mmCIF file of C-alpha atoms in Angstrom:
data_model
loop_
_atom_site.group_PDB
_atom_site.id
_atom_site.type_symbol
_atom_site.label_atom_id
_atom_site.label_comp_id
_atom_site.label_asym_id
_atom_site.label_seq_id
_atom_site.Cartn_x
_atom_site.Cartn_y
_atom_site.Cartn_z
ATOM 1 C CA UNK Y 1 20.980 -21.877 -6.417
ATOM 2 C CA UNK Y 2 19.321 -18.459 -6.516
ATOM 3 C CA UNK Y 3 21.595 -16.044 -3.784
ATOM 4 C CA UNK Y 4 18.684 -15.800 -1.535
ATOM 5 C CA UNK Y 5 15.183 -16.460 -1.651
ATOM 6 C CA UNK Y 6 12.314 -16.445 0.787
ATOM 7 C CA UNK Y 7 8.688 -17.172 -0.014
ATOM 8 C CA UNK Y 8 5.599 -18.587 2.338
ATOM 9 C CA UNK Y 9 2.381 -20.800 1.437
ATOM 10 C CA UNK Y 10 0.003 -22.740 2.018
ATOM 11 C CA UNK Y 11 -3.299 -22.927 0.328
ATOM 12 C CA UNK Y 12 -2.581 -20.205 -2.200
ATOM 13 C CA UNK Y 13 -0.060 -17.807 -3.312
ATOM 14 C CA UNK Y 14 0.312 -14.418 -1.751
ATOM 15 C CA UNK Y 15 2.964 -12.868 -3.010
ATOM 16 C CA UNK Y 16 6.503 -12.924 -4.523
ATOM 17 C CA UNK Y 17 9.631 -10.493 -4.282
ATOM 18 C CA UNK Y 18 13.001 -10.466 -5.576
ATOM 19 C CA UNK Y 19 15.518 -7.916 -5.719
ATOM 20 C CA UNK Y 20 19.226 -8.760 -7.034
ATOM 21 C CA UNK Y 21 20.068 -11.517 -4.476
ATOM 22 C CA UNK Y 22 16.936 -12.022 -2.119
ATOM 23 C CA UNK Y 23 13.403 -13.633 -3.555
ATOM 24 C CA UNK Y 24 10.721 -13.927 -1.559
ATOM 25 C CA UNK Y 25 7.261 -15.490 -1.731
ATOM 26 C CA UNK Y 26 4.178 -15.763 0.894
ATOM 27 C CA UNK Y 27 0.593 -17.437 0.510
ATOM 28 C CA UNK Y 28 -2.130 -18.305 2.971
ATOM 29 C CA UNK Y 29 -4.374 -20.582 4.040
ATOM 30 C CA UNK Y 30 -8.021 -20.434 4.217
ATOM 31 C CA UNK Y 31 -7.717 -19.907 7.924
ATOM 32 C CA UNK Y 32 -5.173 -16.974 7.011
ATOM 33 C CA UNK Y 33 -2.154 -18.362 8.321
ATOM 34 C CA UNK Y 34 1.083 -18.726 6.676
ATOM 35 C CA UNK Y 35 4.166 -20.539 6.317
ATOM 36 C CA UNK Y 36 7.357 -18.807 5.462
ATOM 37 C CA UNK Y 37 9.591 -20.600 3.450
ATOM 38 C CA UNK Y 38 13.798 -19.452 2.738
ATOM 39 C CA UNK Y 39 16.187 -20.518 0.340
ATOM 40 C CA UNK Y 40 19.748 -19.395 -1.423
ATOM 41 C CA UNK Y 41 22.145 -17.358 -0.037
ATOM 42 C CA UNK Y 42 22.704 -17.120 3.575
ATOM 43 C CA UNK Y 43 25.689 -15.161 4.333
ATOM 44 C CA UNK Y 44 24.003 -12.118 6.488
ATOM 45 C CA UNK Y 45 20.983 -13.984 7.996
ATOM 46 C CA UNK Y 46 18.800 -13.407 5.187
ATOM 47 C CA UNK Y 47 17.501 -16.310 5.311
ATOM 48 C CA UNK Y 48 15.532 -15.769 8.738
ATOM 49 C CA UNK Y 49 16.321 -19.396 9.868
ATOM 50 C CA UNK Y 50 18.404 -18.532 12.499
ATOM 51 C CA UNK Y 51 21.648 -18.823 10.868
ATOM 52 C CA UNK Y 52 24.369 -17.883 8.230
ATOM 53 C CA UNK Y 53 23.761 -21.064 5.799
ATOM 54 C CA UNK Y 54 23.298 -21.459 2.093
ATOM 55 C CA UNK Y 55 20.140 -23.706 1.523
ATOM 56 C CA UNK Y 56 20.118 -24.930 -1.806
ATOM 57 C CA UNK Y 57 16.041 -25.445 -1.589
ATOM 58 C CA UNK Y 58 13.334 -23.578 0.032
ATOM 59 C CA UNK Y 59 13.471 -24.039 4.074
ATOM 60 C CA UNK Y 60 10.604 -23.417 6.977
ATOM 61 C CA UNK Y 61 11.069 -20.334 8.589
ATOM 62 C CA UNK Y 62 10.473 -21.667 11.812
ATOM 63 C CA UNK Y 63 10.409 -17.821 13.616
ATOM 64 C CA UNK Y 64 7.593 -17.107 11.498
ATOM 65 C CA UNK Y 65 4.962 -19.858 12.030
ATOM 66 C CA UNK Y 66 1.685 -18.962 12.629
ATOM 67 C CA UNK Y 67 2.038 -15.334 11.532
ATOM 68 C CA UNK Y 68 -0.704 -13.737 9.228
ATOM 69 C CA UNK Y 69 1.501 -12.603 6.583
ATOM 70 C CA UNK Y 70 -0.253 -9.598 4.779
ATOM 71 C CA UNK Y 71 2.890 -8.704 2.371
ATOM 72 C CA UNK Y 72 6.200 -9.132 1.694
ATOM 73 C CA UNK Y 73 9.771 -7.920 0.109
ATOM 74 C CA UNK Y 74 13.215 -8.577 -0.759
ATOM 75 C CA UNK Y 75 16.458 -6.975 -0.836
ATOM 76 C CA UNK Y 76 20.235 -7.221 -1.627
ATOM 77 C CA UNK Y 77 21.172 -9.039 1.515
ATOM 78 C CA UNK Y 78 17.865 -7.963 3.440
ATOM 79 C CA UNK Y 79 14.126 -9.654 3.394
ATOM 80 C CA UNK Y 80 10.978 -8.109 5.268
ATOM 81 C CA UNK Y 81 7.428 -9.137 6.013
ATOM 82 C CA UNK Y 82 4.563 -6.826 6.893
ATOM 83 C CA UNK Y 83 1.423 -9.032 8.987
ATOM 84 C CA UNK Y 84 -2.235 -8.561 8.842
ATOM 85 C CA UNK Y 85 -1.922 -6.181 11.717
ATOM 86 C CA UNK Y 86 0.306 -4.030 10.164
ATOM 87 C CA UNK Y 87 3.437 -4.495 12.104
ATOM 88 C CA UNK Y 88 6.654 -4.883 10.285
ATOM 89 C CA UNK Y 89 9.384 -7.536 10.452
ATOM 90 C CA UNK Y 90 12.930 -7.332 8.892
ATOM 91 C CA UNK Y 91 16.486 -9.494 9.185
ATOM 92 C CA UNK Y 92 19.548 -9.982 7.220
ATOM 93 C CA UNK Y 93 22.659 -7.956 6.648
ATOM 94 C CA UNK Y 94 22.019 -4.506 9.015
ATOM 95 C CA UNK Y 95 25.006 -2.670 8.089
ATOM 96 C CA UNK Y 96 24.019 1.497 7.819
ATOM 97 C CA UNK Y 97 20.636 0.765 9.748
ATOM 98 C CA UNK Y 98 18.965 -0.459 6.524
ATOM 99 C CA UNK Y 99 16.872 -3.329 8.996
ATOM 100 C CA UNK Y 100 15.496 -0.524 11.346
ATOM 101 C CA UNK Y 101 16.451 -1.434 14.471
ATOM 102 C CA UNK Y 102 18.471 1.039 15.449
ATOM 103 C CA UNK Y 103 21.591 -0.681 15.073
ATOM 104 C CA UNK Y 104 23.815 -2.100 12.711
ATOM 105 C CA UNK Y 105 23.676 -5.888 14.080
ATOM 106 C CA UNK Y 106 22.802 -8.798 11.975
ATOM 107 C CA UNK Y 107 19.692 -10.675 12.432
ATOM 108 C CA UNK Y 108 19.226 -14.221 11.511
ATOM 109 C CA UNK Y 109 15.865 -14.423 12.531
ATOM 110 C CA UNK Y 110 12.589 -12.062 11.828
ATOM 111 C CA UNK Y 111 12.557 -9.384 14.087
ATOM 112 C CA UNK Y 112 9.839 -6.399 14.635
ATOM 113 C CA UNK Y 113 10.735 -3.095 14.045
ATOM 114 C CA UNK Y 114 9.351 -1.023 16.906
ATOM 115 C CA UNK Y 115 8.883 3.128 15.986
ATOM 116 C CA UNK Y 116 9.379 5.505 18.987
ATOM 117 C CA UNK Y 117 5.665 5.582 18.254
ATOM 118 C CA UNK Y 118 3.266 2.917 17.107
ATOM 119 C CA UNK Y 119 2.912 2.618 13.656
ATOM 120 C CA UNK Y 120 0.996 0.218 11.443
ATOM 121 C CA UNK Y 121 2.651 -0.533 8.121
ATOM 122 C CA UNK Y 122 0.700 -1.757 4.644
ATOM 123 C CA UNK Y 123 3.560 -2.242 2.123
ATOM 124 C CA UNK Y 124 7.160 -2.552 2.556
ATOM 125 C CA UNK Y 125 10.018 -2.229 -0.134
ATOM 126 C CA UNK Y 126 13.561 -3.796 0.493
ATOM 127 C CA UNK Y 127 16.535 -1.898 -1.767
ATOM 128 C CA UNK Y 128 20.674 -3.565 -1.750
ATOM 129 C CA UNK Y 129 21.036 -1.190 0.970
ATOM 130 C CA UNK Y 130 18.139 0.380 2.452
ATOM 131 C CA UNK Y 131 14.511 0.121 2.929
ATOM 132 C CA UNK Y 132 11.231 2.443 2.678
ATOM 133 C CA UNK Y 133 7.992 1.643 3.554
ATOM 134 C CA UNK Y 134 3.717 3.050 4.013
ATOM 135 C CA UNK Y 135 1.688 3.612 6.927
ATOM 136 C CA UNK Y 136 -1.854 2.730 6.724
ATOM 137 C CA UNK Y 137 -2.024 6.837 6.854
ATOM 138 C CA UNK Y 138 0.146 6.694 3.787
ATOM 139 C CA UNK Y 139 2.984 8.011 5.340
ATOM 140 C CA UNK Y 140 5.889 7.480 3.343
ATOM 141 C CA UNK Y 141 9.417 6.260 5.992
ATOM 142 C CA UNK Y 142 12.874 5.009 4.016
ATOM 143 C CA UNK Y 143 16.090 4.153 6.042
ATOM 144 C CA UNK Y 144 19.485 2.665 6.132
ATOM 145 C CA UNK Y 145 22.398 3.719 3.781
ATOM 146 C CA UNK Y 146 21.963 7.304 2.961
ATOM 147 C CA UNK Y 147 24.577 7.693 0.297
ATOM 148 C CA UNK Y 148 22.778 9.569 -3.284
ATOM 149 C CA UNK Y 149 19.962 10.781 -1.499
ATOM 150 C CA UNK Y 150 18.043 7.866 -2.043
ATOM 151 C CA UNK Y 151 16.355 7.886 1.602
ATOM 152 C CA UNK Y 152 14.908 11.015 0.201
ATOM 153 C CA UNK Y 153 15.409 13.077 3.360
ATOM 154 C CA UNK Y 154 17.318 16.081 1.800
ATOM 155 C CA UNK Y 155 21.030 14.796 2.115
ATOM 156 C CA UNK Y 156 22.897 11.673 2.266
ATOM 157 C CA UNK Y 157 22.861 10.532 5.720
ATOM 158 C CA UNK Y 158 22.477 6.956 6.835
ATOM 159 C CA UNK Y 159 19.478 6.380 8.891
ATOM 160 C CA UNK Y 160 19.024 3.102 11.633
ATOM 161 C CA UNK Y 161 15.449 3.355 11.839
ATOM 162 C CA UNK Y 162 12.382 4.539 10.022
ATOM 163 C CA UNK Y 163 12.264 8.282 9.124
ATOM 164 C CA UNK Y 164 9.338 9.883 7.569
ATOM 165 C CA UNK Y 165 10.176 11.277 4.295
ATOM 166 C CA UNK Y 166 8.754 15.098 3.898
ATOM 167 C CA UNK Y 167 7.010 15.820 -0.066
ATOM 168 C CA UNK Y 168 6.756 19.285 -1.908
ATOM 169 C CA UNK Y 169 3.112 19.734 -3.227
ATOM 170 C CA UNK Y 170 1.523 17.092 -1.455
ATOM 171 C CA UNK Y 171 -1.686 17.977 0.894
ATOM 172 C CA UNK Y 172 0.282 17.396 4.160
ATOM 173 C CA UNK Y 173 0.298 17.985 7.845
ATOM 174 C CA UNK Y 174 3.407 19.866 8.549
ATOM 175 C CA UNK Y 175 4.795 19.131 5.276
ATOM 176 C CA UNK Y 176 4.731 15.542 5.695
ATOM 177 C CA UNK Y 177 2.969 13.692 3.142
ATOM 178 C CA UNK Y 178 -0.080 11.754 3.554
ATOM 179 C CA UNK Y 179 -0.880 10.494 -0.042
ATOM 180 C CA UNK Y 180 1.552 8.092 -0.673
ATOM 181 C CA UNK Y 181 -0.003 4.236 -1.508
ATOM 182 C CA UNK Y 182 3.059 2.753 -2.547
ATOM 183 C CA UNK Y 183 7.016 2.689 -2.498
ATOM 184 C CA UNK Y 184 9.781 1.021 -4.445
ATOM 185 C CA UNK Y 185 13.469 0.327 -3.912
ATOM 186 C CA UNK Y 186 16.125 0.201 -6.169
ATOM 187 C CA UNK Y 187 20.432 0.103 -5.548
ATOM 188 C CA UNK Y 188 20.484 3.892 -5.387
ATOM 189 C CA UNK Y 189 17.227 5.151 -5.694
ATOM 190 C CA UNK Y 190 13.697 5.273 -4.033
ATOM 191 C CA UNK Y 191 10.041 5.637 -6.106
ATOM 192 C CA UNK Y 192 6.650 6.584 -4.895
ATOM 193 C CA UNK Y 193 3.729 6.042 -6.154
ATOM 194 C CA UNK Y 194 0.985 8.959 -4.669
ATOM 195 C CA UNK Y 195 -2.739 8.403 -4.570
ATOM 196 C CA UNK Y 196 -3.723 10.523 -7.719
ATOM 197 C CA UNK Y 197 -1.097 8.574 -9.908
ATOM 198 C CA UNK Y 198 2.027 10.967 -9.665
ATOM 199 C CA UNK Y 199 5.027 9.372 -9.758
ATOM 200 C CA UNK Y 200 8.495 10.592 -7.751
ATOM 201 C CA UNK Y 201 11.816 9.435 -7.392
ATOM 202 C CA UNK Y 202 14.976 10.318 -5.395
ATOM 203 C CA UNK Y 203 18.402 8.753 -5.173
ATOM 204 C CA UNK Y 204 21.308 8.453 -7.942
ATOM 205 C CA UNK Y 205 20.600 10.079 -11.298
ATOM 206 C CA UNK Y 206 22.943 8.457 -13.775
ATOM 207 C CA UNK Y 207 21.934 7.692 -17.002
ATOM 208 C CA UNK Y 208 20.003 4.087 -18.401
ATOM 209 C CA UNK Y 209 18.150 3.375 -21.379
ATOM 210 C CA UNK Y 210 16.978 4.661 -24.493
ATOM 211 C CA UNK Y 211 17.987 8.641 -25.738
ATOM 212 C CA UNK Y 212 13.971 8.760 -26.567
ATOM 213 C CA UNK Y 213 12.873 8.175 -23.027
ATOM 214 C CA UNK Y 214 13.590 8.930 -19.443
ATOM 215 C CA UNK Y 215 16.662 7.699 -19.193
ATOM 216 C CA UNK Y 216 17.724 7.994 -15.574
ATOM 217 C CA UNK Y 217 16.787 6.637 -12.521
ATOM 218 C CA UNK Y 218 15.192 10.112 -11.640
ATOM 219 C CA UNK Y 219 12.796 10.064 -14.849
ATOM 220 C CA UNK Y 220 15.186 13.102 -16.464
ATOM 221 C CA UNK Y 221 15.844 12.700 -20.534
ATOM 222 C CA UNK Y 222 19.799 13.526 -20.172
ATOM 223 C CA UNK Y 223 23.157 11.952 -20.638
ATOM 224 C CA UNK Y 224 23.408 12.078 -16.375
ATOM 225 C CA UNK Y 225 21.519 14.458 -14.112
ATOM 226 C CA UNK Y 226 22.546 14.857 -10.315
ATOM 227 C CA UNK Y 227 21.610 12.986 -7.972
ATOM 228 C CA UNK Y 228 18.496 13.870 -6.166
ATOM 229 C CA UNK Y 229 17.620 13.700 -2.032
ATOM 230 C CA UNK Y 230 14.230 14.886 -2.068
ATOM 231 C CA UNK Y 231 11.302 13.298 -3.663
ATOM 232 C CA UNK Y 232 10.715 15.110 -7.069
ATOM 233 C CA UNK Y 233 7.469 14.360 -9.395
ATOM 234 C CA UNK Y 234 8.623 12.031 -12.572
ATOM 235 C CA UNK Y 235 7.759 13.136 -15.544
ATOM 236 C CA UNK Y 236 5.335 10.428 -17.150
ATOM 237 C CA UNK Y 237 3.404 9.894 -20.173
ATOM 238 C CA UNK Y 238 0.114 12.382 -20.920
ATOM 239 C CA UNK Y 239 -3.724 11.369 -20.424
ATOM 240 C CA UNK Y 240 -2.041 7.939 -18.768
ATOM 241 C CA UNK Y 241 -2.936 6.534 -15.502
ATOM 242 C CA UNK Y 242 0.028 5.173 -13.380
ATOM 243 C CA UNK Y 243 -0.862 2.045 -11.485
ATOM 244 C CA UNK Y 244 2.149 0.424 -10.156
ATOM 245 C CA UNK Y 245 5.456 1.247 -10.026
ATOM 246 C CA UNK Y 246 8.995 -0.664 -9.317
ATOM 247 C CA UNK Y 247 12.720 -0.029 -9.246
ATOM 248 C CA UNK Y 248 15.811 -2.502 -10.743
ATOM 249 C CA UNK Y 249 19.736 -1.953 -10.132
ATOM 250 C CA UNK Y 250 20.244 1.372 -11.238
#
């Protein structure tokens, strides 16, 4: 019995998340609709059947029938799905905001998060305790628990819905980035993944891994560097080509 896990098919597999106690999974058919499926843990809602159960094997999200699932994540008590059309849905545990809604409420079921002004979404990334996510514009919006800097908006504020995050040295309108293709959550820390391959990172700093390689959540070789709350480039390997990018506990 995994703590939580979500995934949807039909035909063919879509995609798969999981992040410390939340896995997710979606497919479609040939006809492009999906099924949403939910299984685990159940103790905030995460499970998007409408209720606060364990299920021991993977369960219909019922809420979610008929939806064109484009992409999906998962989170620490938190699970999100992003449809063909771009709009975004999120439920589980909402303490600090980290769903979107505005609030702090629970939700059992998938719900839409709805931006002061219309935005369509093309990748979503669930953290333990917050969220960030990409506009088709590339855009780059985090929120919910604000502690380390890992929302990336310049201090450690908590944040209940989405917030566009501002980047130093990117071509920008107003300073707000518009190169950004893909984001990543971690427990306290946030990566981004621009359109010419750079690589940046806010959040918690402290130390992991090997004395021969970045060694901190931030990308830093040091025993501990401070803790970061705007995006800063990552310094990666020479004449190499970032792809894809993701983020674990720490």
């Amino acid at each position: 019995l995994p703590i939580c896990g979500i995934f949807s098919l039909s035909r063919s597999l879509l995609a798969v998340g999981a992040v410390g106690v939340t896995v997710v999974a979606a497919a479609n058919s040939a006809e492009r609709s999906s099924s949403l499926y939910s299984w685990g843990m159940g103790s905030h809602g995460q499970l998007g059947t409408g209720n606060e159960s364990n299920a021991a094997s993977p369960m219909l999200v019922d809420a979610a029938e008929g939806v064109e699932i484009a992409t999906i994540s998962a989170g620490g008590h938190c699970s999100a799905f992003i449809t063909e059309r771009g709009d975004l849905f999120t439920w589980g545990n909402g303490n600090d905001g980290q769903l979107g809604h505005g609030s702090e409420v629970n939700e059992s079921l998938p719900r839409q998060v709805m931006a002061s002004t219309p935005i369509r979404w093309s990748q979503v990334s669930c953290g333990r305790r917050h969220m960030a996510a990409v506009d088709t514009d590339g855009h780059a919006y985090s929120w919910g628990f604000g502690k380390r800097g890992r929302l990336g908006h310049g201090n450690n504020k908590s944040v209940p819905s989405p917030k566009v995050i501002e980047f130093e040295g990117l071509s920008s309108a107003g300073n707000v980035a518009t190169q950004i293709r893909k984001v990543a959550c971690g427990d306290h820390h946030t990566l981004f993944l621009a359109a010419d391959g750079t690589v940046y990172s806010c959040g918690g700093g402290t130390m992991r891994g090997r004395d021969d390689l970045p060694t901190t959540a931030m990308g830093a070789q040091a025993t501990r560097t401070a803790d970061v709350s705007r995006p800063q480039p990552v310094e990666t390997p020479p004449a190499q080509e970032i792809v894809d990018i993701a983020a674990g506990n720490e």
